[in-house]
Short mmCIF file of N, CA and C in Angstrom, two decimals:
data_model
loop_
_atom_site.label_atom_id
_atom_site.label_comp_id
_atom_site.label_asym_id
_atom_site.label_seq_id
_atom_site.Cartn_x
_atom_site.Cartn_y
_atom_site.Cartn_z
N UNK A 1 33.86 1.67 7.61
CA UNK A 1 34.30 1.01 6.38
C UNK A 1 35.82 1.11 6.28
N UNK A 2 36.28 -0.08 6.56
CA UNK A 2 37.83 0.15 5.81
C UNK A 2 38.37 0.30 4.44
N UNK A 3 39.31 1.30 4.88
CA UNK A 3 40.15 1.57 3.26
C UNK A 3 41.54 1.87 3.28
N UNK A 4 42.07 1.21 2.23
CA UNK A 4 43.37 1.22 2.39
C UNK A 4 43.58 2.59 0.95
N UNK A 5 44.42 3.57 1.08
CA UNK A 5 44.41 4.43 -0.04
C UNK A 5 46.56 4.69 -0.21
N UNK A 6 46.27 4.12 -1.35
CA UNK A 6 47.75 4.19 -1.78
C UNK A 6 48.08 5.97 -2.69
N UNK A 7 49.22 6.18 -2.21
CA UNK A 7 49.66 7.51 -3.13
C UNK A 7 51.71 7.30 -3.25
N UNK A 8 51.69 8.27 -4.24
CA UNK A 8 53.01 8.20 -4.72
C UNK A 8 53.74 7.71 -5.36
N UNK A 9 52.39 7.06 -6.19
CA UNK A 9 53.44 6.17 -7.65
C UNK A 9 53.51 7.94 -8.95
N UNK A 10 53.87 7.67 -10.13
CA UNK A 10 54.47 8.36 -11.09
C UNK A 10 55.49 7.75 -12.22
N UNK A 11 55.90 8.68 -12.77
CA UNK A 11 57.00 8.57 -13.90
C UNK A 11 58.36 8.85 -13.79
N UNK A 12 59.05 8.35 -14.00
CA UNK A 12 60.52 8.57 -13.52
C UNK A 12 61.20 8.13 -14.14
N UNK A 13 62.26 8.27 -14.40
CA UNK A 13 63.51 8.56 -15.04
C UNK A 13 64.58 6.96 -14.80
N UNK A 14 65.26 6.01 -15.42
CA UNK A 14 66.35 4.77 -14.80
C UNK A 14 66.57 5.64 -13.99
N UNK A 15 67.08 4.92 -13.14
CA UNK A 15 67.87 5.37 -11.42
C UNK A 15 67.09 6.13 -10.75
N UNK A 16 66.35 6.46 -10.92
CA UNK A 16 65.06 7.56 -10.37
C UNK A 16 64.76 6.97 -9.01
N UNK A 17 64.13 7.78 -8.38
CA UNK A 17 63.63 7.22 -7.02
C UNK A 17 62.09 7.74 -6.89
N UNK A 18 61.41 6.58 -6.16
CA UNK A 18 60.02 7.42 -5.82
C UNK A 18 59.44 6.70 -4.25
N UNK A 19 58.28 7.67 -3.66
CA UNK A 19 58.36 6.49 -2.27
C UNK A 19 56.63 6.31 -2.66
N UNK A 20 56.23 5.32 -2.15
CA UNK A 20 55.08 4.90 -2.18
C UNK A 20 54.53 4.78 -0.80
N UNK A 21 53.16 5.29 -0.52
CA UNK A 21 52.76 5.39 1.11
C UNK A 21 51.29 4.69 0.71
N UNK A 22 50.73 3.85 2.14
CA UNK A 22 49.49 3.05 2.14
C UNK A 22 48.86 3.36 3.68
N UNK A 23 47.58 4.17 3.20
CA UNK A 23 47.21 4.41 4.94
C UNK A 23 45.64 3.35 5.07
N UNK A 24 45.65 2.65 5.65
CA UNK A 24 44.57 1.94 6.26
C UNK A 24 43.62 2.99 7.18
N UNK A 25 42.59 3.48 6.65
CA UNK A 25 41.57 3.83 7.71
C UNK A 25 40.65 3.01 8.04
N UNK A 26 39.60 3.07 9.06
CA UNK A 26 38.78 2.70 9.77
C UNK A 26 38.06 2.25 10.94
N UNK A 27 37.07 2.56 11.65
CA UNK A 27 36.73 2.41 13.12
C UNK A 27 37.56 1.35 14.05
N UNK A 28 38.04 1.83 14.95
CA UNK A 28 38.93 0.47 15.94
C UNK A 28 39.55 -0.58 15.34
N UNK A 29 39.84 -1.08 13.87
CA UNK A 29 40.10 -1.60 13.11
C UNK A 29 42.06 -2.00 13.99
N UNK A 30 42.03 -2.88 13.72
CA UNK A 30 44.16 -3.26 14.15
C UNK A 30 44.25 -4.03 12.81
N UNK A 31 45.61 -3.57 12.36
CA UNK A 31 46.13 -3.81 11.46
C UNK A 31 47.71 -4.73 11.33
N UNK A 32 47.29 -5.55 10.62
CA UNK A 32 48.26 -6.61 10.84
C UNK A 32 49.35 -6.87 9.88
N UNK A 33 50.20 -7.83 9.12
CA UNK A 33 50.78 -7.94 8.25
C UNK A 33 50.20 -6.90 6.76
N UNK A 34 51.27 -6.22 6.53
CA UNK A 34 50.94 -5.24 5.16
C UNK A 34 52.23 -5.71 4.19
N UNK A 35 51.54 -5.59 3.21
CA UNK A 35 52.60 -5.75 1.94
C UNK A 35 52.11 -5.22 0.59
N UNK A 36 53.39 -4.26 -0.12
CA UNK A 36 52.76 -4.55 -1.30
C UNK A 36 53.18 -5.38 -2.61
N UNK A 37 52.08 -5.80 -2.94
CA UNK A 37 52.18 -6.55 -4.63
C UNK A 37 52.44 -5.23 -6.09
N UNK A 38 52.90 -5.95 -6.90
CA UNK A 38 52.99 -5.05 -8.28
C UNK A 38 52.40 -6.36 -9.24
N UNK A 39 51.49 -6.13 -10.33
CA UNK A 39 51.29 -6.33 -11.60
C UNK A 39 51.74 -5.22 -13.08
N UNK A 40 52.73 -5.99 -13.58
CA UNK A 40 52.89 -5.47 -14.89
C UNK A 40 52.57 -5.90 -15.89
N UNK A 41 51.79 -4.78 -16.65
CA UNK A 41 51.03 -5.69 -18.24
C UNK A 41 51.52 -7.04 -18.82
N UNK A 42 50.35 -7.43 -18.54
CA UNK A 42 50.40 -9.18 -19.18
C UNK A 42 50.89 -9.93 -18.43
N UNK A 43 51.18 -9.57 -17.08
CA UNK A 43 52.00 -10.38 -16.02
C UNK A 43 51.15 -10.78 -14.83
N UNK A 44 51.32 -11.93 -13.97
CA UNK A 44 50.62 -11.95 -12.87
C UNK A 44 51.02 -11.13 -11.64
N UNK A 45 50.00 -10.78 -10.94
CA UNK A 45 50.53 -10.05 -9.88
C UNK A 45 51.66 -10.50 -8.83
N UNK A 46 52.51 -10.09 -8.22
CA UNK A 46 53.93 -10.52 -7.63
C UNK A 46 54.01 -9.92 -5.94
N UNK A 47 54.58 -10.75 -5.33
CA UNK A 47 54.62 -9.82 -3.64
C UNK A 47 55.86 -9.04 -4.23
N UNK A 48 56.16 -7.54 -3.97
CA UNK A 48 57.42 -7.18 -3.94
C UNK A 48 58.17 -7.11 -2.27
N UNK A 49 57.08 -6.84 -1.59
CA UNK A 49 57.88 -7.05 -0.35
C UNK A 49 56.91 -7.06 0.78
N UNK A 50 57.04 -7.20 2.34
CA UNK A 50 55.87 -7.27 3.27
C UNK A 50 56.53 -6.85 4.59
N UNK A 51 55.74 -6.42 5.49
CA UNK A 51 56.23 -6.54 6.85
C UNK A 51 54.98 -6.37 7.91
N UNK A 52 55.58 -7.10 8.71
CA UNK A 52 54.73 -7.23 9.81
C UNK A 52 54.48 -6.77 10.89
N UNK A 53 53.68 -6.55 11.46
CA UNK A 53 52.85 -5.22 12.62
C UNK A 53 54.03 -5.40 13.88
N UNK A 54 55.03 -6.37 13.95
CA UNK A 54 56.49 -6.09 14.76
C UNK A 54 57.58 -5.47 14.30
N UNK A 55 57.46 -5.54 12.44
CA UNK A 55 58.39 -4.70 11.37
C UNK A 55 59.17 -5.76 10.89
N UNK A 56 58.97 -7.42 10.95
CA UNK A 56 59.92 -7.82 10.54
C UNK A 56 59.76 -7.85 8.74
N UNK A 57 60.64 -7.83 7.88
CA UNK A 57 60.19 -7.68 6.72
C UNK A 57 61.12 -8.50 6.34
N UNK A 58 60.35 -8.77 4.55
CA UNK A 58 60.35 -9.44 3.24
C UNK A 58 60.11 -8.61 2.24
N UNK A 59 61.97 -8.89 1.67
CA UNK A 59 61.73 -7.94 0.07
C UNK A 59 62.62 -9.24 -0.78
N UNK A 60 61.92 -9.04 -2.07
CA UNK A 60 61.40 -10.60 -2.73
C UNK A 60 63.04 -9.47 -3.45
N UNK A 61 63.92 -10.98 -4.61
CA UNK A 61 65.17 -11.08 -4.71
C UNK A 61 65.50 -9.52 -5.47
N UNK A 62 64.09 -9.41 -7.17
CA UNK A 62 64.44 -8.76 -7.54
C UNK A 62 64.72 -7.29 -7.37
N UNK A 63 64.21 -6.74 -6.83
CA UNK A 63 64.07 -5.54 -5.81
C UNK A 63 65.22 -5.27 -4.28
N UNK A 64 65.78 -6.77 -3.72
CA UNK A 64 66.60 -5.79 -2.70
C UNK A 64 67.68 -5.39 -3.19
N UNK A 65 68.11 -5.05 -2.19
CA UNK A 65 68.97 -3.84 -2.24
C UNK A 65 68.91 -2.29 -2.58
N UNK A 66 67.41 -2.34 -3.63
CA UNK A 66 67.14 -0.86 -4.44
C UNK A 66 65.83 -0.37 -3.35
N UNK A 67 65.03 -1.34 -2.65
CA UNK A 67 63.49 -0.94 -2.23
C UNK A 67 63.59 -1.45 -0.79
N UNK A 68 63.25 -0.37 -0.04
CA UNK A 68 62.98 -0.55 1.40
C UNK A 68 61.12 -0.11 1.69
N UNK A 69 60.68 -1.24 2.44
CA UNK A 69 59.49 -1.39 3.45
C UNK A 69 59.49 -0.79 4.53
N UNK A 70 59.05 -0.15 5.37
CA UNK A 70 58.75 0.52 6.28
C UNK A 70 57.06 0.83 6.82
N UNK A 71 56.77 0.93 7.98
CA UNK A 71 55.63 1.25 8.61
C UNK A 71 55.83 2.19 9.84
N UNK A 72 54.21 2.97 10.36
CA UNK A 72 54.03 3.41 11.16
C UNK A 72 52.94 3.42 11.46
N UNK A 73 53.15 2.22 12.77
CA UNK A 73 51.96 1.62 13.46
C UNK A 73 50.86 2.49 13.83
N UNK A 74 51.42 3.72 14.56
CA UNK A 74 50.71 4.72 14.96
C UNK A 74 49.44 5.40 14.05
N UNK A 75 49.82 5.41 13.10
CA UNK A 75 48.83 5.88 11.90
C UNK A 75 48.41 4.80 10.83
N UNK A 76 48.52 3.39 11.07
CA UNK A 76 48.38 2.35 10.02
C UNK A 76 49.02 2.82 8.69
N UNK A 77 50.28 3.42 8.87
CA UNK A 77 50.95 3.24 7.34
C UNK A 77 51.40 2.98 6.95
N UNK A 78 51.90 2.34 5.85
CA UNK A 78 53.27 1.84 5.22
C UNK A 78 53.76 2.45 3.69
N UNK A 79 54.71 2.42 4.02
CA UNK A 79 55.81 2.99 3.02
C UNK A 79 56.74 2.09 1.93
N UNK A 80 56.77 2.48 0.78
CA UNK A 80 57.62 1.63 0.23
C UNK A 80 58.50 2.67 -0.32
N UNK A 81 59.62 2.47 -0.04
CA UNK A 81 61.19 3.53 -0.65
C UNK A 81 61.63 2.76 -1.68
N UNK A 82 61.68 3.23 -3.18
CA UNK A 82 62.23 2.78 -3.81
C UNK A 82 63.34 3.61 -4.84
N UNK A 83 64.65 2.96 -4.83
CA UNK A 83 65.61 3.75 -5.12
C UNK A 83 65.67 2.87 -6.66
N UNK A 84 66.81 3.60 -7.32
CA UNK A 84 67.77 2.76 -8.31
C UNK A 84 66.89 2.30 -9.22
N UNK A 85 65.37 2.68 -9.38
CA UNK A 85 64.83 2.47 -10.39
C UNK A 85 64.99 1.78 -12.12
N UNK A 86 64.34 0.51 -12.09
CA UNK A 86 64.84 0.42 -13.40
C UNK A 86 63.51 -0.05 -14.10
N UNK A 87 62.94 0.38 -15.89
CA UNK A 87 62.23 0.11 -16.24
C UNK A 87 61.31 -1.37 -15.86
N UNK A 88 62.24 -2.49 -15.51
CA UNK A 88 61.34 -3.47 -15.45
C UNK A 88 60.63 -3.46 -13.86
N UNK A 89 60.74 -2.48 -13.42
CA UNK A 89 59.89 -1.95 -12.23
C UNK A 89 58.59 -1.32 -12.60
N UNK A 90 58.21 -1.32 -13.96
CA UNK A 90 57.06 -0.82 -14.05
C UNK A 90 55.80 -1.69 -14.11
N UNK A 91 55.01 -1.29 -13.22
CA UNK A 91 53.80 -1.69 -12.91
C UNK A 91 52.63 -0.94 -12.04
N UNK A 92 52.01 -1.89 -11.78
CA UNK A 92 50.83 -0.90 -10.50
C UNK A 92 51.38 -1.39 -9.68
N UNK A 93 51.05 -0.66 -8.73
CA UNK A 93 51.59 -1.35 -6.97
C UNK A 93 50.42 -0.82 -6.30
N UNK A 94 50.18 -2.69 -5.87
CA UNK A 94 48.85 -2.74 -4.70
C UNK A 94 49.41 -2.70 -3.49
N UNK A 95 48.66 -1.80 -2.45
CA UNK A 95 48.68 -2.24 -1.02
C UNK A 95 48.17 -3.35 -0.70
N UNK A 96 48.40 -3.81 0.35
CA UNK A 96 47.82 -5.17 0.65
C UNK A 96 47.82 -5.40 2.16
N UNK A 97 46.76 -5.41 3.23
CA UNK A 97 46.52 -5.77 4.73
C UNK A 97 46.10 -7.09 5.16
N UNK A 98 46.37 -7.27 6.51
CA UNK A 98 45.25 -7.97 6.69
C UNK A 98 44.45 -7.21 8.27
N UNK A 99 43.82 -6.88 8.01
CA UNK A 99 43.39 -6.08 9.57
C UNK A 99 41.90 -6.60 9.96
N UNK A 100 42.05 -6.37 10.98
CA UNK A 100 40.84 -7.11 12.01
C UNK A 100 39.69 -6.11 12.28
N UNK A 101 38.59 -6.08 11.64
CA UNK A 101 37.81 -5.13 12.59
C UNK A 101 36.43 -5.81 13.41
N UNK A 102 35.99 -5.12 14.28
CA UNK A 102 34.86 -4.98 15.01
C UNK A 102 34.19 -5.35 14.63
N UNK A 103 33.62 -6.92 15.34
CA UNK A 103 32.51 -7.90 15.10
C UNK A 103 32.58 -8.58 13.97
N UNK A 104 33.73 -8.58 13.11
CA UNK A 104 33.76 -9.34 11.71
C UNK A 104 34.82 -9.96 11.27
N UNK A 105 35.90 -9.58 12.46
CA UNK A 105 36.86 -10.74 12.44
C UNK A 105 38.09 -10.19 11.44
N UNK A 106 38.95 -10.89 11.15
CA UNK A 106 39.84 -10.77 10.13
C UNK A 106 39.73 -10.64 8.93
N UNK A 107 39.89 -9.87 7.91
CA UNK A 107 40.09 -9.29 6.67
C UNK A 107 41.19 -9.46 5.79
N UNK A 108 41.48 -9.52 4.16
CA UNK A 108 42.30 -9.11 3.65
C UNK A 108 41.78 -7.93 2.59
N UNK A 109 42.67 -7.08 3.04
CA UNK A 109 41.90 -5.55 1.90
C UNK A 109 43.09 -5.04 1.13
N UNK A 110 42.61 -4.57 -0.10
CA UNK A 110 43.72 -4.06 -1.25
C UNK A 110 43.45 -3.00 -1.40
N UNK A 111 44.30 -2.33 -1.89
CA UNK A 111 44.03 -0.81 -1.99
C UNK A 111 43.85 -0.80 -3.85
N UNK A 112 43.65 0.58 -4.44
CA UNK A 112 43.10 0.24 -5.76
C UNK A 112 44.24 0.42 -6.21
N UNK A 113 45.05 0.72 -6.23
CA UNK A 113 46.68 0.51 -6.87
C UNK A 113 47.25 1.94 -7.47
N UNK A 114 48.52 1.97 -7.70
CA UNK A 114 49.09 3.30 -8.00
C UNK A 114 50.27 2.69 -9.22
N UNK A 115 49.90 3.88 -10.28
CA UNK A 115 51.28 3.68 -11.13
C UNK A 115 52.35 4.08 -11.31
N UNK A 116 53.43 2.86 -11.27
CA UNK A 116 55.07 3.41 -11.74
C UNK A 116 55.33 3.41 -12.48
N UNK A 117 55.93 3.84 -13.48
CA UNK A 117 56.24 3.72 -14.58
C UNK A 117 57.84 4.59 -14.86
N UNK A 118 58.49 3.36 -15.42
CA UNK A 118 60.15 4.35 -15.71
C UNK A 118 60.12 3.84 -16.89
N UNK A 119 60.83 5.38 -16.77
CA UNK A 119 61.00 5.41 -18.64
C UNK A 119 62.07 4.39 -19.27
N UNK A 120 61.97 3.87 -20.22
CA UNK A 120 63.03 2.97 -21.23
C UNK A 120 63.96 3.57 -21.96
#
């Protein structure tokens, strides 16, 4: 069974920093483009950024410069570094794959989401 399990969201402070990690388990499973999305109350969910199983990445306008993407293929994980924190960064943040497993072809799987929240 695949699962993607997100950790390292919290509460933090403007300018605060926090990192967010997403590990994909499951049998022989390869893992392909990862990204994560954020929804904030009353809002639709948003890509904040993505990268792909070569590392090339996408971080959407509002966020660069403060949030770096990162992976490690070796262990299916990805990382989101986020610096310079500012309240309208608060939301959940979904993981997001697309990985291939054994006899069933290609997938897209979400992880159940983690909260950020900076203070106002």
């Amino acid at each position: 069974q695949v699962q993607l399990m997100e950790s390292g969201g919290g509460l933090v402070q403007p300018g605060g920093s926090l990192r967010l990690s997403c590990a994909a388990s499951g049998s022989d499973i390869a893992v392909y483009a990862m990204a994560w999305y954020r929804q904030a109350p009353g809002k639709q969910r948003e890509l904040v950024a993505s990268i792909s199983s070569g590392g090339h990445t996408l971080i959407t306008d509002s966020v660069k410069g403060r949030f770096a993407i990162s992976r490690h293929n070796a262990n299916n994980t990805m990382y989101l570094q986020m610096n310079a924190l500012k309240p309208e960064d608060t939301a959940v943040y979904y993981c997001n794959a697309q990985i291939i497993v054994p006899k069933t072809g290609e997938h897209d799987y979400w992880g159940q989401g983690t909260q950020v929240t900076v203070l106002s």
